[in-house]
GROMACS .gro file of C-alpha atoms in nm:
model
  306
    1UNK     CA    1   7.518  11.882  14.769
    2UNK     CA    2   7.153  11.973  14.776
    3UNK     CA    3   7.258  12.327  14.922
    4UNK     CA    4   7.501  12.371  14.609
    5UNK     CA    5   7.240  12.287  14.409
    6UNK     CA    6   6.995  12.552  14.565
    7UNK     CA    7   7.242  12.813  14.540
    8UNK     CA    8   7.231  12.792  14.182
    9UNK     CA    9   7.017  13.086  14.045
   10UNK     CA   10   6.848  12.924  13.764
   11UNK     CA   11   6.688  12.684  13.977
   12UNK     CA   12   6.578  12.898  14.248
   13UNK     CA   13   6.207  12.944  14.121
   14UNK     CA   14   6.196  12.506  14.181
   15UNK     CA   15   6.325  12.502  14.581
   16UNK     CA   16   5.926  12.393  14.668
   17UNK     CA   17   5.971  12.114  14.914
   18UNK     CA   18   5.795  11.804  14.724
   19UNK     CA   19   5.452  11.681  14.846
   20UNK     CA   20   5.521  11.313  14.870
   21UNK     CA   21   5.867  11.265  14.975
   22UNK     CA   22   6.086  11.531  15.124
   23UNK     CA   23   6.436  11.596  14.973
   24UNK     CA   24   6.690  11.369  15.073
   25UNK     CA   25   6.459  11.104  15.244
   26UNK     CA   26   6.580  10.776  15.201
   27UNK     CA   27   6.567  10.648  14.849
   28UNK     CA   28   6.595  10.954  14.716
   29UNK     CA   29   6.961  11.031  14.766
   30UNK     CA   30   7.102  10.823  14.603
   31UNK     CA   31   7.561  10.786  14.647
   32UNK     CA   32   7.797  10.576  14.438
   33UNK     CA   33   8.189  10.607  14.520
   34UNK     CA   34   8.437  10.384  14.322
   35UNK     CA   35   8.788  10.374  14.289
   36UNK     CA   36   9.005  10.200  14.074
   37UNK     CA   37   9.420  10.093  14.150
   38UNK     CA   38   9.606   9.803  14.015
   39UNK     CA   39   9.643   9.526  14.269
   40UNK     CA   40  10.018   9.351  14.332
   41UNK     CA   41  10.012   9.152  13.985
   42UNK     CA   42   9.971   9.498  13.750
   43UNK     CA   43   9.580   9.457  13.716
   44UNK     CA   44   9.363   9.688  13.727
   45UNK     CA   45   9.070   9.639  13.965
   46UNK     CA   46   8.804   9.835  14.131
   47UNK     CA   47   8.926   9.828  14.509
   48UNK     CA   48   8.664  10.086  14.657
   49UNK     CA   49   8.344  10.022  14.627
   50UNK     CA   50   8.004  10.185  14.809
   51UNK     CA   51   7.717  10.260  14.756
   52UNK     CA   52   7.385  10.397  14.855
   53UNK     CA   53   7.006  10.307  14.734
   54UNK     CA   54   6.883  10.351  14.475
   55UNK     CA   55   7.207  10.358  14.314
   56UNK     CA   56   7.340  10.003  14.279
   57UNK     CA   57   7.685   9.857  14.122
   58UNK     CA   58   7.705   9.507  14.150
   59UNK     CA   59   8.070   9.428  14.030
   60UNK     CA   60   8.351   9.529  13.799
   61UNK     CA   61   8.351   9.250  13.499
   62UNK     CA   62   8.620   9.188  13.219
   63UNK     CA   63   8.448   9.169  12.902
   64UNK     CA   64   8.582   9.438  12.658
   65UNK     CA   65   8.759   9.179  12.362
   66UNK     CA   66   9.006   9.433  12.288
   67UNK     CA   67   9.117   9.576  12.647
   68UNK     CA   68   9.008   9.222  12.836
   69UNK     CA   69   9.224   9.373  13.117
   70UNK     CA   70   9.026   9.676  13.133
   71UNK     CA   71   8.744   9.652  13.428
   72UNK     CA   72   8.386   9.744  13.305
   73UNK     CA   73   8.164   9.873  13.553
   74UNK     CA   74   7.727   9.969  13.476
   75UNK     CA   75   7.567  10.198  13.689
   76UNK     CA   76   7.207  10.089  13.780
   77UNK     CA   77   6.947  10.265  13.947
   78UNK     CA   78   6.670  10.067  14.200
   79UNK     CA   79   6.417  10.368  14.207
   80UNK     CA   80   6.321  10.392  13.830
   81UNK     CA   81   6.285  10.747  13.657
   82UNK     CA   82   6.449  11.054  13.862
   83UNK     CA   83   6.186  11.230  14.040
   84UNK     CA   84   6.087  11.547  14.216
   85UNK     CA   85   6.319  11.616  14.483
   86UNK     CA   86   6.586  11.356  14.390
   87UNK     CA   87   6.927  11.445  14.471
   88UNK     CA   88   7.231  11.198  14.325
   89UNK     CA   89   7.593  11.221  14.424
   90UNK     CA   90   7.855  10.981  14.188
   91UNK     CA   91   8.223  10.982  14.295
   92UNK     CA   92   8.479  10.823  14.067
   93UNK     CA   93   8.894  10.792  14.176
   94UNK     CA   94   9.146  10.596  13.926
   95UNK     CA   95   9.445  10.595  14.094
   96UNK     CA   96   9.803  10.594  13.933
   97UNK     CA   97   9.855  10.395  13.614
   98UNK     CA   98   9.471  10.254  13.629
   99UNK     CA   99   9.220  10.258  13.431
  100UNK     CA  100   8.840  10.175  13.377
  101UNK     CA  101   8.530  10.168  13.183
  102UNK     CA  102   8.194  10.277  13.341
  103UNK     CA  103   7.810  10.309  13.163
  104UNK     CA  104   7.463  10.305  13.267
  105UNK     CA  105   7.260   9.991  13.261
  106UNK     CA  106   7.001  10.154  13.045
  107UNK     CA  107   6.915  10.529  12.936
  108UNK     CA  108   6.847  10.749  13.262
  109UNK     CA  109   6.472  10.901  13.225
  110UNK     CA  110   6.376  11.231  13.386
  111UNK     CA  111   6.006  11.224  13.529
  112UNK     CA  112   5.756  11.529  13.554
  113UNK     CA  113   5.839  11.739  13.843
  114UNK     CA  114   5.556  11.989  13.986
  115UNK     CA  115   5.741  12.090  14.298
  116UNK     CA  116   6.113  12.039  14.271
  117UNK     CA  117   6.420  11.951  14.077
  118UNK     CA  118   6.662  11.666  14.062
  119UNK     CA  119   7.022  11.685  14.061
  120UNK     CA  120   7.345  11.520  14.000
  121UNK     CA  121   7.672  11.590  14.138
  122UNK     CA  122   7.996  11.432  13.963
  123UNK     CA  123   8.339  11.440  14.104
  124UNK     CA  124   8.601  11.268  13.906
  125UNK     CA  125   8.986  11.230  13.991
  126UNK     CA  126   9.262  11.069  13.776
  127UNK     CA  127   9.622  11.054  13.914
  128UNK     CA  128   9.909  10.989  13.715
  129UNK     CA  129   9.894  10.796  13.388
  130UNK     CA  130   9.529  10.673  13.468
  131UNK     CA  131   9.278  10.645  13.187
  132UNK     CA  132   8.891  10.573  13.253
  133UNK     CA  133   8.623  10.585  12.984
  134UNK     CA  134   8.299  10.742  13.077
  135UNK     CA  135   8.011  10.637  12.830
  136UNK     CA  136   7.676  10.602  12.969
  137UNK     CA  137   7.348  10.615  12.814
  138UNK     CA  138   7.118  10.893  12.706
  139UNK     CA  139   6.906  11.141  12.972
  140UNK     CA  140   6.569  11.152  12.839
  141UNK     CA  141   6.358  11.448  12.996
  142UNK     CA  142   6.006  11.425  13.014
  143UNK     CA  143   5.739  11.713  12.985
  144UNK     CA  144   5.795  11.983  13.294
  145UNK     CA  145   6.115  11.799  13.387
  146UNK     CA  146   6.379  12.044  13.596
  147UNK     CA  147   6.711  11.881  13.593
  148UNK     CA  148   7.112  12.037  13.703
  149UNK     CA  149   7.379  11.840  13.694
  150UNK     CA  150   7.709  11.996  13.833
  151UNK     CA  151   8.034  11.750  13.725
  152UNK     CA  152   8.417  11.843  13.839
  153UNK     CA  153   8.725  11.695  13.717
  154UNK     CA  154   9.073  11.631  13.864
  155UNK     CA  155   9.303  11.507  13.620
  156UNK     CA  156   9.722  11.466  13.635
  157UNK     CA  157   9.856  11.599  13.298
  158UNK     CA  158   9.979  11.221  13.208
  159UNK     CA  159   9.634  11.106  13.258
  160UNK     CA  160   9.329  11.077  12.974
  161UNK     CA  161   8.947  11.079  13.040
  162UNK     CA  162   8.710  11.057  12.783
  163UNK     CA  163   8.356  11.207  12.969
  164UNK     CA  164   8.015  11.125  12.806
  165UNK     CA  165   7.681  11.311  12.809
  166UNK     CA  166   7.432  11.245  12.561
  167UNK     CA  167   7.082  11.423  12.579
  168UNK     CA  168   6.732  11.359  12.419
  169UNK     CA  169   6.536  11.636  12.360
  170UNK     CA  170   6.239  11.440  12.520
  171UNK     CA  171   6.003  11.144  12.453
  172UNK     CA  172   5.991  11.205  12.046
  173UNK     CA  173   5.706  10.947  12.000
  174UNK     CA  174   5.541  10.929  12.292
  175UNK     CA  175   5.176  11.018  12.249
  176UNK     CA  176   5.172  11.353  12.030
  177UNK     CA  177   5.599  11.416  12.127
  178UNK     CA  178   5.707  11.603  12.385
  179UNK     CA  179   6.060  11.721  12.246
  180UNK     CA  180   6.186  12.039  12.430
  181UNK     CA  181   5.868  12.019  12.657
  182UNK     CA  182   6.121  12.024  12.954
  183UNK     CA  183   6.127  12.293  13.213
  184UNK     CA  184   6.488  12.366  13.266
  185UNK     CA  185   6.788  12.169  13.206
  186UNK     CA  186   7.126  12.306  13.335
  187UNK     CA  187   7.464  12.158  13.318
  188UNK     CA  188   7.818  12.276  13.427
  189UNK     CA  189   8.146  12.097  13.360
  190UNK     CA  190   8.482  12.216  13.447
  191UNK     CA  191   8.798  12.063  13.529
  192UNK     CA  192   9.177  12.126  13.702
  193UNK     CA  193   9.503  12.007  13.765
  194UNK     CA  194   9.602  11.868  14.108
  195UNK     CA  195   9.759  12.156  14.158
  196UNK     CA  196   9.441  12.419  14.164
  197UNK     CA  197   9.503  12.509  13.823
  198UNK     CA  198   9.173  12.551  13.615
  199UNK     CA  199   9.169  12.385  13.270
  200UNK     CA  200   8.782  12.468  13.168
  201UNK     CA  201   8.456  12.545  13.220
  202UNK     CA  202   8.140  12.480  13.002
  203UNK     CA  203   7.792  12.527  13.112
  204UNK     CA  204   7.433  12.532  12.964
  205UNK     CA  205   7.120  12.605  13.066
  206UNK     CA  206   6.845  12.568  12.807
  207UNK     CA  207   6.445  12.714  12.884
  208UNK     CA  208   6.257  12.574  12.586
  209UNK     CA  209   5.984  12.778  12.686
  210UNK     CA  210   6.187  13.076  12.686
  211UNK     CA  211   6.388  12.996  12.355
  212UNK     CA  212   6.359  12.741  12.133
  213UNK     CA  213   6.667  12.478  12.090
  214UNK     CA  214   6.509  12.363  11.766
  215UNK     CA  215   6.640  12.738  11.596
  216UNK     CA  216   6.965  12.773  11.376
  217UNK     CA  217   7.243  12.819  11.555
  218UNK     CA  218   7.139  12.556  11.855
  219UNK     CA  219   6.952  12.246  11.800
  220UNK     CA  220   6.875  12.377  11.454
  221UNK     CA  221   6.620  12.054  11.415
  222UNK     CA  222   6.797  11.788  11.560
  223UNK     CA  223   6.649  11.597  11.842
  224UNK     CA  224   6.946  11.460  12.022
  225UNK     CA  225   7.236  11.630  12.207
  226UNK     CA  226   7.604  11.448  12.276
  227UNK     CA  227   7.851  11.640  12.467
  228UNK     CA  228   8.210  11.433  12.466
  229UNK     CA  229   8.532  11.577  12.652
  230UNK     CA  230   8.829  11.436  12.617
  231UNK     CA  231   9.126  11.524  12.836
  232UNK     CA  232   9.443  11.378  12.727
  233UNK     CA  233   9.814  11.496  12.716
  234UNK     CA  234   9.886  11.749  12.396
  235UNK     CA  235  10.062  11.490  12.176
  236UNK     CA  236   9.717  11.260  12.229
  237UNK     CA  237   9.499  11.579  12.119
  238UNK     CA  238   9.711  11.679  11.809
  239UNK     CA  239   9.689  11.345  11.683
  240UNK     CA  240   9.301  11.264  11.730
  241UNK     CA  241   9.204  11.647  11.599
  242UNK     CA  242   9.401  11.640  11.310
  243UNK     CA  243   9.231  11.256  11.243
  244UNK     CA  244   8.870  11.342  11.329
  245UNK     CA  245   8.638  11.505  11.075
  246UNK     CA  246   8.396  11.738  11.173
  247UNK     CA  247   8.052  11.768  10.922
  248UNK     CA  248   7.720  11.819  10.831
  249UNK     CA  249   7.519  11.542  10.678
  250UNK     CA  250   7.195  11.639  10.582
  251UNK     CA  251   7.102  11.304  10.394
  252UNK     CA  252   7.205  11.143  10.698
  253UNK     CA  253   7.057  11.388  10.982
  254UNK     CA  254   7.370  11.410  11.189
  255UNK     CA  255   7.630  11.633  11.247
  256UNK     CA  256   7.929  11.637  11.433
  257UNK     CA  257   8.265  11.934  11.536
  258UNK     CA  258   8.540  11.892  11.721
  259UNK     CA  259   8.769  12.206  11.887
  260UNK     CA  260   9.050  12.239  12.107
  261UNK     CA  261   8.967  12.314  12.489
  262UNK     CA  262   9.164  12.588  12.648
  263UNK     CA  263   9.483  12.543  12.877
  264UNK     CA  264   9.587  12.283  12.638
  265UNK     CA  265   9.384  12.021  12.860
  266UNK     CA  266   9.244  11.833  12.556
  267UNK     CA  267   8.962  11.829  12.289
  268UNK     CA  268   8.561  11.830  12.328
  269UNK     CA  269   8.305  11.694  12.046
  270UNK     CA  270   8.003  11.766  11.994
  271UNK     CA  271   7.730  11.536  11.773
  272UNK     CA  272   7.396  11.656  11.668
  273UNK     CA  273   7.122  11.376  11.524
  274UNK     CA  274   6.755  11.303  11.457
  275UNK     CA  275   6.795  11.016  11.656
  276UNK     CA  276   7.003  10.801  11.937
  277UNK     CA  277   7.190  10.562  11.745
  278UNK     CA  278   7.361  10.765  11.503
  279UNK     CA  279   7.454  11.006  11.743
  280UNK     CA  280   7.591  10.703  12.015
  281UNK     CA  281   7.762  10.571  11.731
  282UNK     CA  282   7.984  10.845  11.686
  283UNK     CA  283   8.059  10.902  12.024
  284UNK     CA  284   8.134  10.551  12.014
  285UNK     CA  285   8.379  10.563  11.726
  286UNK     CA  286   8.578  10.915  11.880
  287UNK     CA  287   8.603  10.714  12.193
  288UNK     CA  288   8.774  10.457  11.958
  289UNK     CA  289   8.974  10.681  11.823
  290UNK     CA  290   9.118  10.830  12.181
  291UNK     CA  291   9.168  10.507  12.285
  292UNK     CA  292   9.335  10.373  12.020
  293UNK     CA  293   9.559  10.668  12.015
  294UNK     CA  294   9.651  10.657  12.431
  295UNK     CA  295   9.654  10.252  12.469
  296UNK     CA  296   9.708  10.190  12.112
  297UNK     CA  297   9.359   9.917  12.110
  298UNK     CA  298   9.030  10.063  11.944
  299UNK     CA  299   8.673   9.998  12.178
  300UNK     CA  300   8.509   9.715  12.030
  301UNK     CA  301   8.190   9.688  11.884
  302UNK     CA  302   7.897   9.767  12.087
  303UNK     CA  303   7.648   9.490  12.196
  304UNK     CA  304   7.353   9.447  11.975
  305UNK     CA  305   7.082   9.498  12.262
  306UNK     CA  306   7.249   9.856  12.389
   0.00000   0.00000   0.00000
């Protein structure tokens, strides 16, 4: 993975082997594979499990009030903030007819980098009628952080994935601010069908020293990011576009759109806001809404201290 991540071009002026540790040394690379199948009495369960420090899962648990069969996994992560040089690799399988729930123990924080970058590499496979929710917590970049993350779905056409990403545009009130004080952040998604065939392709790479995100057209003032993709069979998507309202709420400081993604793959939403709750809230809720529509049971509410 790291020489996937050095072949990309916009992080080629970052390849400085760090001072402290090297790339890759232990620690520092961190692995997490799961997959999901039912066992022999129709449950669904998380039968592969490894994992590599710092990334740590400790066990699948069944807590969701609505879905109580559904397993709920949090990533956690031993080493604290992402540093210079750290390389991540996250591998999720739901195999046929299973489904799962996965989020992030607490918001994932991007530390300065002088030398480096730090990357994440996401592989994510759904066979046939599988559903899996991904929702984790924000990415907060720091001043001079350099972050890529590279993500790659495999989904069966029966199968729905709702895929999270929700970005800060830095430490707002820490010290003077440092929103958009970030180096680079780049980030690809695409997916496919078993088959080879390609469904999509989205990727961004933002400079803030090059070009604002806070002008019209981009950030336009807002302060956080969410980037939600849902992939779900064409009768799903009709039904949650035509329900989900896309607007600007000035007032409020949040705004949210919704469009179709090519291939006939699904739907991906997009929610801008001055700050994280608002914006996880609606994520929240359009998860909901997928859900409810696929499995016919909305996401209950969130827990007080997330």
């Amino acid at each position: 993975m790291t020489s996937t991540f050095a072949a990309a071009r916009e992080m080629r002026p970052y390849l400085e082997e760090p001072k402290a540790m090297h790339v890759g040394a232990p620690g520092k690379k961190g692995y997490l594979y799961l997959g999901f199948e039912l066992d022999a009495d129709g449950k669904s369960i998380m039968r592969d499990w490894e994992r590599h420090a710092p990334l740590i899962v400790q066990q699948a648990l069944y807590f969701d009030e609505a879905m109580p069969e559904m397993p709920c996994v949090y990533i956690l992560s031993s080493g604290g903030p992402n540093v210079d040089g750290d390389r991540y690799e996250q591998r999720f399988v739901v195999r046929r007819d299973a489904y799962a729930h996965i989020s992030t123990g607490a918001a994932t924080k991007l530390a300065e980098m002088r030398h480096n970058f730090s990357g994440l590499t996401q592989r994510f496979t759904l066979e046939a009628g599988a559903y899996m929710e991904y929702l984790p917590e924000p990415t907060i970049p720091c001043r001079h952080t350099r972050f890529i993350a590279d993500t790659s779905i495999e989904i069966d056409r029966t199968a729905t994935l709702v895929y999270a990403e929700i970005y800060m545009s830095g430490r707002k009130y820490f010290g003077e601010g440092e929103t958009f004080r970030y180096d680079i952040l780049s980030v690809c998604t695409r997916a496919r069908r078993p088959d080879g065939e390609k469904l999509f392709r989205e990727k961004f790479i933002i400079r803030p020293a090059e070009a604002s995100p806070s002008t019209t057209g981009v950030m336009n003032g807002f302060d956080v990011f969410a980037n939600v993709v849902a992939l779900t069979p064409p009768e799903h998507a009709d039904a949650i576009y035509e329900s989900t309202e896309a607007f600007i709420d000035g007032d409020r400081s949040i705004a949210a759109g919704i469009s179709r993604l090519p291939n006939g793959c699904g739907l991906i939403y997009k929610v801008l806001g001055a700050e994280t709750q608002p914006v996880k809230r609606l994520v929240r809720e359009f998860c909901s809404a997928v859900r409810s529509q696929v499995k016919g049971r909305p996401l209950p509410e969130e827990f007080p201290w997330r």
